[in-house]
Amino acid sequence: MSFWEHLDVLRAVIIKIIAVMVACGIVAFLFKEELFEMVLAPKSSTFVTYRLLFSISGYFIPTDGNPFYVQLVSTGLAQQFILHVKTAFSVGAILASPYILYQLFRFVSPALYANERDYVVKVVGFGYLLFLMGIAVSYFIVFPLTFRFLGTYQVSAEVTNMITLDSYISTLMTMTLSMGIVFEIPVLSWLFAKLGFLSASFMRHYRKHAVVAILSVAAVITPTSDVFTLLLVSAPMYLLYELSILLVAHTEQGVKEPAAEEGQRNG
């Protein structure tokens, strides 16, 4: 196809993607009760993460679960409606993400060989699963523990926390998207190792520097400035770095073995 024909195909793909995203967003918007029951769940001690931690701690220390509930407030006339639309279309984008990847793959696949298509499917699939895992870690672990700590923290009993709905949802979305992106570290490390730009020995040698970089990135992506949230976000990032070292080492081994076999044949 000519350049303009490629543009026509790309335009059709973009239109399909936008249409499906809007459709998923509208569906999420219509199911308002279910949507915000899920979004607002971490603000109550009945959330699954808190109940699990309370049950585990009960084996060691008798506890009643220290129940808590944080009341959110809305300070703008149209704020709740705007946040409803914003949240619905954010969830709609996540629901539509498999279709988005499918359409993008269909667009680029004609330019790939059969073995390259299989390769791309595996890499993109693995990266997508890691992205979803990052979203799950944020929703079930990082955000609830952060909100539990900051939402109930008081410098004095005379000072009452008044947390806005906008602050709550913005923090949730920022942390969720950030953790989803952070979980792509192993995929990027594998890609750089495959291209010969990165080695396991290099990553081990600069591990201390990586820790500083991880803390710096965590400080940027976390919407709060407390040490608790910083460490909570940094911990999975560091574990991903260690996982990346193992992945890069395995990739290097896989590259060296065929090269050694080829050298033996030539010898």
Short mmCIF file of C-alpha atoms in Angstrom, two decimals:
data_model
loop_
_atom_site.label_atom_id
_atom_site.label_comp_id
_atom_site.label_asym_id
_atom_site.label_seq_id
_atom_site.Cartn_x
_atom_site.Cartn_y
_atom_site.Cartn_z
CA MET A 1 0.00 0.00 0.00
CA SER A 2 1.00 3.60 -0.51
CA PHE A 3 1.73 6.02 2.32
CA TRP A 4 -1.75 7.57 2.12
CA GLU A 5 -3.39 4.14 2.11
CA HIS A 6 -1.50 3.32 5.30
CA LEU A 7 -2.80 6.55 6.81
CA ASP A 8 -6.36 5.59 5.88
CA VAL A 9 -5.95 2.22 7.59
CA LEU A 10 -4.43 3.89 10.67
CA ARG A 11 -7.32 6.37 10.79
CA ALA A 12 -9.81 3.50 10.69
CA VAL A 13 -7.93 1.76 13.54
CA ILE A 14 -7.93 4.93 15.66
CA ILE A 15 -11.66 5.47 15.05
CA LYS A 16 -12.41 1.89 16.12
CA ILE A 17 -10.27 2.27 19.25
CA ILE A 18 -11.94 5.54 20.25
CA ALA A 19 -15.41 4.10 19.59
CA VAL A 20 -14.77 1.06 21.79
CA MET A 21 -13.23 3.20 24.55
CA VAL A 22 -16.25 5.52 24.52
CA ALA A 23 -18.64 2.55 24.55
CA CYS A 24 -16.84 0.96 27.51
CA GLY A 25 -16.78 4.34 29.27
CA ILE A 26 -20.53 4.78 28.77
CA VAL A 27 -21.20 1.30 30.16
CA ALA A 28 -19.03 2.08 33.20
CA PHE A 29 -20.83 5.44 33.59
CA LEU A 30 -24.25 3.76 33.61
CA PHE A 31 -23.20 1.30 36.31
CA LYS A 32 -22.49 4.12 38.76
CA GLU A 33 -23.23 2.22 41.97
CA GLU A 34 -21.02 -0.74 41.06
CA LEU A 35 -18.29 1.54 39.73
CA PHE A 36 -17.93 3.64 42.85
CA GLU A 37 -18.45 0.71 45.16
CA MET A 38 -15.22 -0.63 43.66
CA VAL A 39 -13.41 2.73 43.54
CA LEU A 40 -14.33 3.77 47.09
CA ALA A 41 -13.83 0.35 48.68
CA PRO A 42 -10.30 1.07 50.06
CA LYS A 43 -11.59 3.88 52.28
CA SER A 44 -13.33 1.45 54.63
CA SER A 45 -11.91 -1.19 56.97
CA THR A 46 -14.16 -3.78 55.29
CA PHE A 47 -11.88 -3.75 52.22
CA VAL A 48 -10.40 -7.17 51.47
CA THR A 49 -6.78 -6.09 52.06
CA TYR A 50 -7.52 -4.74 55.54
CA ARG A 51 -9.57 -7.79 56.49
CA LEU A 52 -6.77 -10.09 55.34
CA LEU A 53 -4.15 -8.17 57.32
CA PHE A 54 -6.38 -8.11 60.41
CA SER A 55 -6.96 -11.87 60.19
CA ILE A 56 -3.22 -12.53 59.80
CA SER A 57 -2.31 -10.28 62.73
CA GLY A 58 -4.95 -12.01 64.85
CA TYR A 59 -2.86 -15.19 64.82
CA PHE A 60 -0.09 -13.38 66.68
CA ILE A 61 -1.76 -10.53 68.54
CA PRO A 62 -5.44 -10.50 69.61
CA THR A 63 -7.11 -7.67 67.70
CA ASP A 64 -10.59 -6.44 66.88
CA GLY A 65 -9.44 -5.19 63.49
CA ASN A 66 -9.29 -1.51 64.53
CA PRO A 67 -12.22 -0.57 62.26
CA PHE A 68 -12.10 2.79 60.54
CA TYR A 69 -14.11 4.76 58.01
CA VAL A 70 -13.06 7.96 56.23
CA GLN A 71 -15.81 10.30 55.07
CA LEU A 72 -15.07 12.00 51.77
CA VAL A 73 -16.40 15.45 50.90
CA SER A 74 -17.10 17.28 47.64
CA THR A 75 -16.29 20.98 47.53
CA GLY A 76 -17.45 21.91 44.00
CA LEU A 77 -20.94 22.24 42.52
CA ALA A 78 -20.22 20.02 39.50
CA GLN A 79 -17.30 18.13 40.99
CA GLN A 80 -19.08 14.82 41.60
CA PHE A 81 -20.47 14.69 38.06
CA ILE A 82 -17.10 15.56 36.52
CA LEU A 83 -15.33 12.94 38.62
CA HIS A 84 -18.02 10.42 37.67
CA VAL A 85 -17.30 11.01 33.96
CA LYS A 86 -13.53 11.04 34.50
CA THR A 87 -13.56 7.79 36.49
CA ALA A 88 -15.94 6.03 34.10
CA PHE A 89 -13.84 6.76 31.04
CA SER A 90 -10.61 5.82 32.85
CA VAL A 91 -12.12 2.44 33.72
CA GLY A 92 -13.48 2.24 30.16
CA ALA A 93 -9.95 2.66 28.78
CA ILE A 94 -8.74 -0.23 30.95
CA LEU A 95 -11.64 -2.42 29.84
CA ALA A 96 -10.95 -1.57 26.20
CA SER A 97 -7.19 -2.13 26.46
CA PRO A 98 -7.23 -5.73 25.09
CA TYR A 99 -9.13 -4.53 22.01
CA ILE A 100 -6.72 -1.58 21.64
CA LEU A 101 -3.71 -3.91 21.64
CA TYR A 102 -5.46 -6.23 19.18
CA GLN A 103 -6.16 -3.40 16.71
CA LEU A 104 -2.62 -2.04 16.96
CA PHE A 105 -1.21 -5.52 16.39
CA ARG A 106 -3.43 -6.01 13.34
CA PHE A 107 -2.11 -2.72 11.95
CA VAL A 108 1.60 -3.60 12.29
CA SER A 109 1.45 -7.39 11.78
CA PRO A 110 1.42 -7.30 7.92
CA ALA A 111 4.91 -5.75 8.05
CA LEU A 112 6.28 -8.58 10.23
CA TYR A 113 7.51 -12.06 9.38
CA ALA A 114 5.74 -15.05 10.96
CA ASN A 115 8.46 -15.57 13.60
CA GLU A 116 8.48 -11.82 14.35
CA ARG A 117 4.70 -11.85 14.88
CA ASP A 118 5.01 -14.70 17.38
CA TYR A 119 7.79 -12.79 19.12
CA VAL A 120 5.75 -9.57 19.31
CA VAL A 121 2.70 -11.42 20.65
CA LYS A 122 4.73 -12.94 23.49
CA VAL A 123 6.49 -9.69 24.43
CA VAL A 124 3.37 -7.51 24.26
CA GLY A 125 1.33 -10.14 26.09
CA PHE A 126 3.91 -10.38 28.87
CA GLY A 127 4.13 -6.58 29.11
CA TYR A 128 0.34 -6.28 29.26
CA LEU A 129 0.11 -8.87 32.04
CA LEU A 130 2.77 -6.95 33.99
CA PHE A 131 0.83 -3.72 33.50
CA LEU A 132 -2.34 -5.34 34.87
CA MET A 133 -0.31 -6.77 37.74
CA GLY A 134 0.95 -3.27 38.55
CA ILE A 135 -2.62 -1.96 38.57
CA ALA A 136 -3.66 -4.80 40.92
CA VAL A 137 -0.71 -4.20 43.27
CA SER A 138 -1.59 -0.50 43.43
CA TYR A 139 -5.31 -1.09 44.04
CA PHE A 140 -4.99 -3.91 46.57
CA ILE A 141 -1.75 -3.02 48.37
CA VAL A 142 -0.04 0.31 47.73
CA PHE A 143 -3.04 2.66 47.64
CA PRO A 144 -5.07 1.07 50.50
CA LEU A 145 -2.11 1.07 52.90
CA THR A 146 -1.19 4.62 51.89
CA PHE A 147 -4.77 5.83 52.34
CA ARG A 148 -5.16 3.94 55.62
CA PHE A 149 -2.06 5.64 57.01
CA LEU A 150 -2.61 9.17 55.71
CA GLY A 151 -6.41 9.23 55.87
CA THR A 152 -6.48 8.42 59.59
CA TYR A 153 -3.31 10.22 60.64
CA GLN A 154 -3.85 13.10 63.07
CA VAL A 155 -1.38 15.44 64.70
CA SER A 156 -4.01 16.13 67.37
CA ALA A 157 -7.46 14.88 68.33
CA GLU A 158 -8.65 18.47 67.86
CA VAL A 159 -7.81 18.38 64.12
CA THR A 160 -10.29 16.52 61.91
CA ASN A 161 -9.35 15.20 58.48
CA MET A 162 -11.56 16.39 55.62
CA ILE A 163 -10.45 14.54 52.48
CA THR A 164 -12.03 15.60 49.20
CA LEU A 165 -13.36 13.15 46.64
CA ASP A 166 -11.17 14.81 44.01
CA SER A 167 -8.02 14.23 46.10
CA TYR A 168 -8.98 10.60 46.71
CA ILE A 169 -9.69 9.70 43.06
CA SER A 170 -6.74 11.70 41.68
CA THR A 171 -4.37 9.93 44.07
CA LEU A 172 -5.85 6.53 43.20
CA MET A 173 -5.55 7.12 39.44
CA THR A 174 -2.04 8.56 39.64
CA MET A 175 -0.70 5.73 41.77
CA THR A 176 -2.46 3.05 39.72
CA LEU A 177 -1.17 4.34 36.38
CA SER A 178 2.31 4.88 37.82
CA MET A 179 2.53 1.35 39.21
CA GLY A 180 1.29 -0.08 35.92
CA ILE A 181 4.11 1.71 34.08
CA VAL A 182 6.69 0.81 36.73
CA PHE A 183 5.88 -2.89 36.31
CA GLU A 184 7.14 -2.63 32.71
CA ILE A 185 10.74 -2.44 34.01
CA PRO A 186 11.45 -6.15 33.33
CA VAL A 187 10.20 -5.85 29.74
CA LEU A 188 12.36 -2.79 29.07
CA SER A 189 15.37 -4.47 30.70
CA TRP A 190 14.87 -7.56 28.55
CA LEU A 191 14.60 -5.44 25.41
CA PHE A 192 17.79 -3.50 26.19
CA ALA A 193 19.60 -6.77 26.97
CA LYS A 194 18.41 -8.26 23.68
CA LEU A 195 19.76 -5.21 21.84
CA GLY A 196 23.07 -5.48 23.69
CA PHE A 197 22.66 -2.20 25.61
CA LEU A 198 22.35 -3.76 29.07
CA SER A 199 24.07 -6.58 30.99
CA ALA A 200 23.43 -8.29 34.31
CA SER A 201 26.93 -7.43 35.55
CA PHE A 202 26.30 -3.75 34.81
CA MET A 203 23.02 -3.83 36.76
CA ARG A 204 24.66 -5.57 39.73
CA HIS A 205 27.60 -3.14 39.74
CA TYR A 206 25.30 -0.10 39.79
CA ARG A 207 22.73 -1.56 42.21
CA LYS A 208 23.36 1.19 44.78
CA HIS A 209 22.91 3.86 42.14
CA ALA A 210 19.70 2.13 41.05
CA VAL A 211 18.35 2.32 44.61
CA VAL A 212 18.90 6.09 44.61
CA ALA A 213 17.24 6.36 41.21
CA ILE A 214 14.28 4.23 42.39
CA LEU A 215 13.78 6.45 45.44
CA SER A 216 13.95 9.54 43.22
CA VAL A 217 11.41 8.16 40.75
CA ALA A 218 9.13 7.04 43.59
CA ALA A 219 9.30 10.54 45.07
CA VAL A 220 8.21 12.00 41.73
CA ILE A 221 5.35 9.60 40.94
CA THR A 222 3.84 9.53 44.44
CA PRO A 223 1.27 12.32 44.89
CA THR A 224 2.11 12.60 48.59
CA SER A 225 5.40 13.58 50.22
CA ASP A 226 5.47 11.25 53.25
CA VAL A 227 8.19 8.66 53.84
CA PHE A 228 5.67 5.82 54.33
CA THR A 229 4.25 6.13 50.80
CA LEU A 230 7.74 6.61 49.36
CA LEU A 231 8.97 3.32 50.84
CA LEU A 232 5.74 1.54 49.93
CA VAL A 233 6.12 2.48 46.26
CA SER A 234 9.89 1.94 46.22
CA ALA A 235 9.72 -1.64 47.54
CA PRO A 236 8.03 -3.24 44.48
CA MET A 237 10.22 -1.14 42.18
CA TYR A 238 13.34 -2.56 43.80
CA LEU A 239 11.97 -6.12 43.59
CA LEU A 240 11.30 -5.53 39.89
CA TYR A 241 14.90 -4.35 39.48
CA GLU A 242 16.19 -7.57 41.04
CA LEU A 243 13.84 -9.58 38.82
CA SER A 244 15.16 -7.67 35.81
CA ILE A 245 18.72 -8.68 36.71
CA LEU A 246 17.72 -12.35 36.63
CA LEU A 247 15.85 -11.85 33.36
CA VAL A 248 18.79 -10.05 31.74
CA ALA A 249 21.21 -12.78 32.92
CA HIS A 250 18.95 -15.44 31.41
CA THR A 251 18.73 -13.46 28.16
CA GLU A 252 22.52 -13.14 27.98
CA GLN A 253 22.88 -16.89 28.48
CA GLY A 254 20.39 -17.54 25.70
CA VAL A 255 22.32 -15.27 23.34
CA LYS A 256 25.75 -16.75 24.19
CA GLU A 257 24.81 -20.40 23.67
CA PRO A 258 23.82 -20.08 19.96
CA ALA A 259 26.92 -17.94 19.38
CA ALA A 260 29.15 -20.58 20.96
CA GLU A 261 27.56 -23.34 18.89
CA GLU A 262 28.06 -21.30 15.74
CA GLY A 263 31.70 -20.76 16.66
CA GLN A 264 32.23 -24.50 17.13
CA ARG A 265 30.74 -25.23 13.71
CA ASN A 266 32.98 -22.66 12.05
CA GLY A 267 35.99 -24.01 13.92
#
